[in-house]
Structures are given as structure tokens and as C-alpha cells.
mmCIF file of C-alpha atoms in Angstrom:
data_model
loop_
_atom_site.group_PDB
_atom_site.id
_atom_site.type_symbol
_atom_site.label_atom_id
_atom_site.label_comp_id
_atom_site.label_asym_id
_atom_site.label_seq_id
_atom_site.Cartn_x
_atom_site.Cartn_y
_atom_site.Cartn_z
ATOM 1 C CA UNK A 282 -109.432 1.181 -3.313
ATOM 2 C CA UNK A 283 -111.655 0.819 -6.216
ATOM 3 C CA UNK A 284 -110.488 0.898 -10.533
ATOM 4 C CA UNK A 285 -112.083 3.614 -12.279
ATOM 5 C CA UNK A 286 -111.533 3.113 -16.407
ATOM 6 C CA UNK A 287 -109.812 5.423 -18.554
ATOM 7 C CA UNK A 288 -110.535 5.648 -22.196
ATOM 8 C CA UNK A 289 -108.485 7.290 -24.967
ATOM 9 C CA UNK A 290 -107.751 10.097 -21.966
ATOM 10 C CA UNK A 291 -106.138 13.121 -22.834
ATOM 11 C CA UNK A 292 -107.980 15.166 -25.756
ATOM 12 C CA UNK A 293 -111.357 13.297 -25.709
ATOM 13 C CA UNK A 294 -112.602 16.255 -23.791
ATOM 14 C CA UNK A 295 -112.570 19.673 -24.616
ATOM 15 C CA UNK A 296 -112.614 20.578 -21.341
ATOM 16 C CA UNK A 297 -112.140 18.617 -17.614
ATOM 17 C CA UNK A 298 -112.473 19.215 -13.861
ATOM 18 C CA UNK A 299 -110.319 17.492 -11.260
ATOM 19 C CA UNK A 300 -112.731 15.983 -8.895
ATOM 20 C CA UNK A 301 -112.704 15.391 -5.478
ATOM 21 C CA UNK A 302 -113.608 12.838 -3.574
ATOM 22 C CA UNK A 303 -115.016 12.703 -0.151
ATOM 23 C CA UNK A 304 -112.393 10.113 1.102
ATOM 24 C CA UNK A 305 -109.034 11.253 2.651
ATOM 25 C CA UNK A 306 -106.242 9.144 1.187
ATOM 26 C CA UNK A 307 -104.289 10.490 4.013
ATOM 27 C CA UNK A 308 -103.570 7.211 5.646
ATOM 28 C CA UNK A 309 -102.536 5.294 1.983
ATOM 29 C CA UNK A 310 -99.106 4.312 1.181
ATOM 30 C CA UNK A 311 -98.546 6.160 -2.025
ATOM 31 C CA UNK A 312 -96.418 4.254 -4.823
ATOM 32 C CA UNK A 313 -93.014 6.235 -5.931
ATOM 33 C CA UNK A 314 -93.459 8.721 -9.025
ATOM 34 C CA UNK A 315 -92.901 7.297 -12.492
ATOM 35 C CA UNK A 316 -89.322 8.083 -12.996
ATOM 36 C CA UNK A 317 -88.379 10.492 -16.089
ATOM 37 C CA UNK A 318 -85.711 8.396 -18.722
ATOM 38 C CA UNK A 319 -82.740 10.699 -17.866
ATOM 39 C CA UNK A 320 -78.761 10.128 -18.629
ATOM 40 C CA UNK A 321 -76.339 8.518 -16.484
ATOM 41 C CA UNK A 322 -74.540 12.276 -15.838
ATOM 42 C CA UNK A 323 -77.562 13.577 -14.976
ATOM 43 C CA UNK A 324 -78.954 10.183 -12.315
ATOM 44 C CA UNK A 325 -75.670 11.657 -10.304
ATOM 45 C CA UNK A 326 -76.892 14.721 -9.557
ATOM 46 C CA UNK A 327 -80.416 15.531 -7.554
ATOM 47 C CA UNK A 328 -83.436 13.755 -8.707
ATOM 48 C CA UNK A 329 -86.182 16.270 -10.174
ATOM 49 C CA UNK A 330 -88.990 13.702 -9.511
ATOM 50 C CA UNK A 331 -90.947 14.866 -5.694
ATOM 51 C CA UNK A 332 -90.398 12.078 -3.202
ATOM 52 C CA UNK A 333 -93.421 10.053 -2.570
ATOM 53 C CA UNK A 334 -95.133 11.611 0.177
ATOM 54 C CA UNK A 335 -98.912 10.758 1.719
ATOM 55 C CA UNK A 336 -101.327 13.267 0.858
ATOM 56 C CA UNK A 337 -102.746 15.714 3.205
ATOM 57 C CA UNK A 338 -106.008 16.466 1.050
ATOM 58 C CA UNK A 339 -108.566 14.545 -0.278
ATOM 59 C CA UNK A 340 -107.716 11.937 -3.323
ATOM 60 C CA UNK A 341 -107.986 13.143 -6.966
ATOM 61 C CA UNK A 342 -110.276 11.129 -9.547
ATOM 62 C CA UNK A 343 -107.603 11.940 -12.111
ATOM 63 C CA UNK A 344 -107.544 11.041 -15.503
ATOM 64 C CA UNK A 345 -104.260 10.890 -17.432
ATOM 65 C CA UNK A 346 -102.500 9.888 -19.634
ATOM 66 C CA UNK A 347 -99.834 8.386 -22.028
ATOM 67 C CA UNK A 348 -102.025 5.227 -23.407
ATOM 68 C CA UNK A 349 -105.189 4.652 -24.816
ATOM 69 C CA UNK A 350 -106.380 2.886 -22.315
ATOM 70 C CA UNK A 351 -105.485 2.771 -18.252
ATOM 71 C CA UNK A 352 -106.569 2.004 -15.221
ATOM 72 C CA UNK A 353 -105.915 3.545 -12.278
ATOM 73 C CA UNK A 354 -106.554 2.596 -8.464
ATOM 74 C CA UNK A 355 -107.667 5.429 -7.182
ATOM 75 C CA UNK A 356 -105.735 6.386 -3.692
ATOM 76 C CA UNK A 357 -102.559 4.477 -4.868
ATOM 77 C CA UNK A 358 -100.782 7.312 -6.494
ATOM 78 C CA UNK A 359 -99.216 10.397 -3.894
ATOM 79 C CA UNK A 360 -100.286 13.536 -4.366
ATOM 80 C CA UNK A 361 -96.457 14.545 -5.297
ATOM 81 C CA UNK A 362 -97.249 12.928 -8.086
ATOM 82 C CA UNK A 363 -100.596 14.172 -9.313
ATOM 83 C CA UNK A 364 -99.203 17.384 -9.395
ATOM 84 C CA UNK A 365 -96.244 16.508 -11.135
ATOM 85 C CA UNK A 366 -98.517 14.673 -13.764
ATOM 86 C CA UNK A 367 -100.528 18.115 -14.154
ATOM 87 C CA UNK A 368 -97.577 19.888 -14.776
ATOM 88 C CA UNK A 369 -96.216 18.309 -17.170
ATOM 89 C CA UNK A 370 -99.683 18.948 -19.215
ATOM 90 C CA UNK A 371 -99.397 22.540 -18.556
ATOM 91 C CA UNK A 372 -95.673 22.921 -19.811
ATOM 92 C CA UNK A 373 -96.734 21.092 -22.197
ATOM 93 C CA UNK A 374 -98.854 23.224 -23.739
ATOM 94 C CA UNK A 375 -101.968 20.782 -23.863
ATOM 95 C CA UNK A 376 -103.766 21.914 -21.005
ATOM 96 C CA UNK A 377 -104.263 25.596 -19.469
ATOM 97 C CA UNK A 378 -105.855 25.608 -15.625
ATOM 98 C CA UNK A 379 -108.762 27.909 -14.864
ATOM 99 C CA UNK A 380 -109.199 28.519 -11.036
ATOM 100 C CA UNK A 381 -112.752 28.651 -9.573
ATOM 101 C CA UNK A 382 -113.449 32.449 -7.837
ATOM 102 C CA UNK A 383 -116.343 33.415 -5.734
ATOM 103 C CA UNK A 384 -117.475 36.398 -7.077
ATOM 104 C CA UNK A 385 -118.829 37.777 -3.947
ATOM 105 C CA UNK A 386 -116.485 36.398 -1.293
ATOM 106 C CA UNK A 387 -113.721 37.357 -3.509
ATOM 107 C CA UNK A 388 -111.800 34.027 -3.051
ATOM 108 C CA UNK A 389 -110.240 31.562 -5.001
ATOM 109 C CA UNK A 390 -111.211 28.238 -4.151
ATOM 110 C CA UNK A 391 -108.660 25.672 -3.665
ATOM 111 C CA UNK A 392 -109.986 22.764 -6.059
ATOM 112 C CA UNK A 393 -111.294 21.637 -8.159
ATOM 113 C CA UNK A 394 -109.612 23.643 -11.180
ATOM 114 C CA UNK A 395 -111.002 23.603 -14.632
ATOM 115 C CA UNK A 396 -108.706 22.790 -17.507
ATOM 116 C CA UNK A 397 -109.318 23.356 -21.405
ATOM 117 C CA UNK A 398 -107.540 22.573 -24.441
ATOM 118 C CA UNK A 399 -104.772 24.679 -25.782
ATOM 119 C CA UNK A 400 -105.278 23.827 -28.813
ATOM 120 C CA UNK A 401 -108.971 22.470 -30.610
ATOM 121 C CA UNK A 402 -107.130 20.854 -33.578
ATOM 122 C CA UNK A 403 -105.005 18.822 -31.556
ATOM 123 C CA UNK A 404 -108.204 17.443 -29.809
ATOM 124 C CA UNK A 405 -110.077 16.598 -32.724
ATOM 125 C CA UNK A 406 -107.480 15.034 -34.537
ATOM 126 C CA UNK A 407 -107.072 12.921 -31.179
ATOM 127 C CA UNK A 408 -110.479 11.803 -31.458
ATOM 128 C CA UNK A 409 -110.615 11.132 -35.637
ATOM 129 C CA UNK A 410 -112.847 14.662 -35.896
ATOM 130 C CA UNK A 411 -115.992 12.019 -34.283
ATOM 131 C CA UNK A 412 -117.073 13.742 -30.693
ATOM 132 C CA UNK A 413 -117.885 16.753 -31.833
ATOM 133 C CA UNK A 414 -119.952 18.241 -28.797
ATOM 134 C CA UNK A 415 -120.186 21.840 -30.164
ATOM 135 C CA UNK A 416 -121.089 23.665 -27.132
ATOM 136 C CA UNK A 417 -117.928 22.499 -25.573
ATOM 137 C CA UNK A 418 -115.862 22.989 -27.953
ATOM 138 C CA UNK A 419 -117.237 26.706 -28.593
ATOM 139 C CA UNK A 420 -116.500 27.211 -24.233
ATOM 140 C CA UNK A 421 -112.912 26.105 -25.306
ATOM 141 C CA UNK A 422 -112.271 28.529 -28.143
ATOM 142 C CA UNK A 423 -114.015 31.441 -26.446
ATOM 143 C CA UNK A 424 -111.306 30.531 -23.147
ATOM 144 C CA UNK A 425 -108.313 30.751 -25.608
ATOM 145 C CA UNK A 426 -109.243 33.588 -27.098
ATOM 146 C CA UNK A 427 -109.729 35.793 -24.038
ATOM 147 C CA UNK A 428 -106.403 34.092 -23.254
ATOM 148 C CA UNK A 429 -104.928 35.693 -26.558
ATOM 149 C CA UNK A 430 -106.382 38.781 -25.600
ATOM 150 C CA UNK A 431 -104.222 38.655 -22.326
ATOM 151 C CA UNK A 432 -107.007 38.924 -20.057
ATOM 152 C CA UNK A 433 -106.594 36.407 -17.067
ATOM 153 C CA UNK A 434 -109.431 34.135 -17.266
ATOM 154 C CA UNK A 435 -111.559 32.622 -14.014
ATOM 155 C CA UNK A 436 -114.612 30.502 -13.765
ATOM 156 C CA UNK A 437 -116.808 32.527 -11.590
ATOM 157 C CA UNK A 438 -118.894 31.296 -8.539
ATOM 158 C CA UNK A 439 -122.417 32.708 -6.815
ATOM 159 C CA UNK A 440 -125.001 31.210 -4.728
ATOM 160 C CA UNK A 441 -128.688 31.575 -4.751
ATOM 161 C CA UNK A 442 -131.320 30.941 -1.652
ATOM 162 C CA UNK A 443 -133.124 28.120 -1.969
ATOM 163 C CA UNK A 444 -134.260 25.214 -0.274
ATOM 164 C CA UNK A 445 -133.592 21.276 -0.327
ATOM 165 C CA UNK A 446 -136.306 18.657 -0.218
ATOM 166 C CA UNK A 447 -136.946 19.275 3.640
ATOM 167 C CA UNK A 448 -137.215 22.556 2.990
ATOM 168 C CA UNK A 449 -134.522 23.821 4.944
ATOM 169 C CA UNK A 450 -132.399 26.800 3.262
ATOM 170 C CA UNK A 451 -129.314 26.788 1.457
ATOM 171 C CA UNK A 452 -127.263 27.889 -0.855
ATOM 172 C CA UNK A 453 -127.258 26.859 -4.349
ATOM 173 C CA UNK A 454 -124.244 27.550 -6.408
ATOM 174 C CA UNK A 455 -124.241 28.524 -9.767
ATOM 175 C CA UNK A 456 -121.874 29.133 -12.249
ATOM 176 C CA UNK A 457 -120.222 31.810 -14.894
ATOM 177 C CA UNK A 458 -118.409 30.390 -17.346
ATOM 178 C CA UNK A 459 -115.644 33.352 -17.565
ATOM 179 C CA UNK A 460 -114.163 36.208 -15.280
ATOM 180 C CA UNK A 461 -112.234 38.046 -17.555
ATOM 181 C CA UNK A 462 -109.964 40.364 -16.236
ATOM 182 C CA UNK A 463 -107.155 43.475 -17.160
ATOM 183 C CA UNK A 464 -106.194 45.443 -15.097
ATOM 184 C CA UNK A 465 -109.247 47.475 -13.373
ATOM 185 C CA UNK A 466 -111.328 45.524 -16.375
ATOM 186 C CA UNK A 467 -113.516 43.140 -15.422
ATOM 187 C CA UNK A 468 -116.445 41.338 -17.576
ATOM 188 C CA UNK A 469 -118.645 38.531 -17.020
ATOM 189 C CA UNK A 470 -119.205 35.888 -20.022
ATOM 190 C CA UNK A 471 -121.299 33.014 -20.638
ATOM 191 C CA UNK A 472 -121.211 30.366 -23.359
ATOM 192 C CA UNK A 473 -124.452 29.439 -24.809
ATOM 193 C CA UNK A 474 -124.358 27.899 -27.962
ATOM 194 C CA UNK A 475 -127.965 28.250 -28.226
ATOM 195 C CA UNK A 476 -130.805 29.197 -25.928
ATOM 196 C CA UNK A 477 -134.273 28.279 -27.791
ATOM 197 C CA UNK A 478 -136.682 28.359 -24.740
ATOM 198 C CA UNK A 479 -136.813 30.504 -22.079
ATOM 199 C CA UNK A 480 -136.102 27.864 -19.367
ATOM 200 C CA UNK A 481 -132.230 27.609 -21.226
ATOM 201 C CA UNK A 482 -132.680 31.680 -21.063
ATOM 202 C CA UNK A 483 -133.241 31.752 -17.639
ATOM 203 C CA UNK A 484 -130.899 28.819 -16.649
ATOM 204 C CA UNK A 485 -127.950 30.834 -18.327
ATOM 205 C CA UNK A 486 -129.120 34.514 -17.066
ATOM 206 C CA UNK A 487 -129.585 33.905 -13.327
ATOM 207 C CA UNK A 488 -125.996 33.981 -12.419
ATOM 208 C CA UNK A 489 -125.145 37.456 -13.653
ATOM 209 C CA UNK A 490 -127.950 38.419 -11.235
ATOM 210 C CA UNK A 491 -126.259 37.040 -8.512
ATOM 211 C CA UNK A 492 -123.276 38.916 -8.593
ATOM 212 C CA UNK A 493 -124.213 42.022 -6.911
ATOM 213 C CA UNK A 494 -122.230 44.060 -8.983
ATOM 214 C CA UNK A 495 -122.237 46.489 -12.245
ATOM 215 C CA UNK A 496 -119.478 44.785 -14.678
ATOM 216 C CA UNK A 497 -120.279 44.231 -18.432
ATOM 217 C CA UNK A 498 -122.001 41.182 -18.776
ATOM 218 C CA UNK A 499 -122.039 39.001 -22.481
ATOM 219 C CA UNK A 500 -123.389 35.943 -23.425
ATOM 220 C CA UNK A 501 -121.696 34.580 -26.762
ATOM 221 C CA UNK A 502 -124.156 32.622 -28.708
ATOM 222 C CA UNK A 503 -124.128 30.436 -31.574
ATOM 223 C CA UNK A 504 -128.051 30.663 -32.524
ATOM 224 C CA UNK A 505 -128.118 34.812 -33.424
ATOM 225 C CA UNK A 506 -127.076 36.896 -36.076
ATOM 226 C CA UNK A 507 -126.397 40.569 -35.109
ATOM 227 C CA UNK A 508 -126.055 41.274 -31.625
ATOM 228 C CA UNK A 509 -127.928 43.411 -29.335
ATOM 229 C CA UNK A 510 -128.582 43.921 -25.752
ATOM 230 C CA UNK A 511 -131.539 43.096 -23.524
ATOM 231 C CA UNK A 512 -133.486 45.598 -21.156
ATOM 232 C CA UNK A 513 -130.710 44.509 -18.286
ATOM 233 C CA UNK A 514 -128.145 45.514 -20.395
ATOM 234 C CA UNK A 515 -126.542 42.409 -21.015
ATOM 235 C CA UNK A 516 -124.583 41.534 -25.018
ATOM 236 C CA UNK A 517 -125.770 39.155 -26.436
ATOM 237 C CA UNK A 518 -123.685 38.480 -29.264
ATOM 238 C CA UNK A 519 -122.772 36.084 -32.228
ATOM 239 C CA UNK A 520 -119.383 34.093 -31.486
ATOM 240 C CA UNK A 521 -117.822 35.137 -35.495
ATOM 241 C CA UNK A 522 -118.974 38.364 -34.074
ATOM 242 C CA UNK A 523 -116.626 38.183 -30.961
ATOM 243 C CA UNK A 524 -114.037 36.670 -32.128
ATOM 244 C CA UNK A 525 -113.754 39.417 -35.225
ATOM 245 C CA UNK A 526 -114.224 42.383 -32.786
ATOM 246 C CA UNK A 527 -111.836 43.094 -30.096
ATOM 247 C CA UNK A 528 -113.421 45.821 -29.205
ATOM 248 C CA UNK A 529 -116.184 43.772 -28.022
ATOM 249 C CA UNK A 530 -114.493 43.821 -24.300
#
């Protein structure tokens, strides 16, 4: 097992991935879940709290939780109780998942899931208003707005040919920040807070080229004033903009 240090955890980031390592904890005694404070009436009846069990899937790198500082072995907590840990955050209200889809395979991937903020003021009063990265916390408020909008929101996933250092091919995944979808709706989003050279322009348009498919396609930007669309038909819009104009989508 090795320690891996968590600092001031839960709302230093705007937004977090569960990832996985490459090492099966399979074969780990897990440690029983931390048990909930609950009245002597209730300790009679069933326990709520998943039964330690060895996990079947590869270890989380998790980062949790109720202090300012922890540290966690990694491999020494059951997956029973990683999930248990995630939902709490999610009926909490602190965190809202975002699954991973491939666009073309038209999958969802098992893990990792992305999570962001419910809400940006609790997060920057947890950090004292001092890390503000802007470009994350503009992906966060674009997420919970499509969320208000009740669209379900994905991260979307393509691959491009290419080749690796031997020059053998494969497939290089890229990534759309948003899937947003109603019904038969569907529209592709990035978040760029600003693109100032054409290697960020590139870097951000590729992956709606890899998607093999017609649906409206907007990048919200920070570094525009009135929006307008590019010769491959593509939004390109101010975020006050979006977030003043449903009928944007």
C-alpha cells in the first residue's frame, strides 16, 4: 500500500475525476465502513452501512473528506465503502456525477466519472475566495446551468488516428466537455475560457470533428463579445450571453 496526502479535500476543486489505478485491490482485506452515529432504537434494527466486502475492480485514488487534512492508504478501504462515501456527496447536494459516453460507440463507460460542484459559492467560501482557476470554475457553472435547464449532461468521448513514438497506430482520445441532451435534442459544448492562438483553437475544435455526426455544436467563451458562427457552423458565443439566452440550445 502506499499514503497519498489529502489537503483541505472537498471544495478545493471545482471539478474532480475518480481515478483508477492499474492495481487490482482484489486480494486486500478491506477495513469495515465508518459507522453512521445512529440511536439505540434504530442499532436494533438492520444496519444501513454495506458489509465490508473485497473489491472486484480496480482500487479508487479517492479523495474525501470530513477534515482538512487526511491520509489515506490507498487499497485499505472496500469498495462498499467508496461508494457509500460518494453517495453521501451526491445526496448531499455537494457533488453531481457526470458519466463519460463515447460518442460514436454509443456507450457509457464504466469509470472514471466526473463530478462538479453544486454549488460555486460553497467552493469558494471553502477555499477563503484564493484558488480562483477561472476556466474551471466557468466548466462548473456552464454544467449547472444545462443542469437547470433539465438537459441530462455527459462528458463526451472520440478518438483520433494517430501514432505513438514507434510509430505504430492508435487511437487517441479526446474529449467534449458536454453532451447535452432532451429528448431527441442533442448538442455538443465546449468550455474555453479563452482561445488566443490558433493552436488553443485547434486543440478545442478537433473533437467536434470527430464525432461523425450533424448536432449543434457551441463553444462558450470568455474572451468574445457578440457571438457568431464559423464557416463549420459551430457558436461561438459569450458565457453572459448563454447564460441570459435560453434559447441559445
Amino acid at each position: 500500500n502506499f499514503e497519498i496526502f489529502i489537503a483541505s479535500p472537498i471544495l478545493f476543486k471545482l471539478s474532480v475525476i475518480i481515478t483508477i489505478s492499474d492495481a487490482s485491490i482484489a486480494e486486500l482485506d478491506p477495513i469495515p465502513p465508518i459507522e453512521i452515529p445512529i440511536s439505540a432504537k434504530a442499532k436494533t434494527g438492520e444496519s444501513f452501512i454495506p458489509s465490508p466486502t473485497k473489491a472486484t475492480f480496480p482500487s479508487f485514488l479517492f479523495f474525501i473528506i470530513f477534515s482538512n487534512s487526511l491520509y489515506l492508504s490507498v487499497g485499505s478501504i472496500s469498495a462498499n465503502t467508496l461508494r457509500c462515501y460518494l453517495d453521501y456527496l451526491k445526496d448531499s447536494f455537494l457533488f453531481t456525477e457526470s458519466k463519460r459516453y463515447d460518442v460514436k460507440g454509443k456507450a457509457y463507460f464504466e469509470y472514471p466519472m466526473k463530478y462538479y460542484c453544486e454549488d460555486i459559492g460553497l467552493r469558494n467560501a471553502r477555499t477563503g475566495f484564493r484558488q480562483m482557476e477561472m476556466t474551471h470554475i466557468m466548466e462548473n457553472i456552464i454544467f449547472n446551468e444545462l443542469r437547470i435547464r433539465n438537459f441530462s449532461v455527459d462528458v463526451g468521448i472520440v478518438y483520433e488516428n494517430g501514432r505513438n513514438k514507434s510509430g505504430n497506430p492508435v487511437k487517441i482520445q479526446r474529449e467534449i466537455d458536454f453532451i447535452a441532451s432532451k429528448g431527441n435534442r442533442k448538442v455538443y459544448i465546449q468550455s474555453a475560457f479563452a482561445m488566443p492562438d490558433a493552436e488553443k483553437q485547434a486543440a478545442e475544435l478537433k473533437p467536434f470533428s470527430l464525432t461523425g455526426d450533424s448536432f449543434p455544436k457551441i463553444i462558450i467563451r470568455n474572451d468574445i463579445g457578440k457571438y457568431w458562427y464559423d464557416d463549420n457552423g459551430i457558436l461561438n458565443i459569450n458565457l453572459i450571453d448563454f447564460l441570459l439566452d435560453d434559447s441559445v440550445i
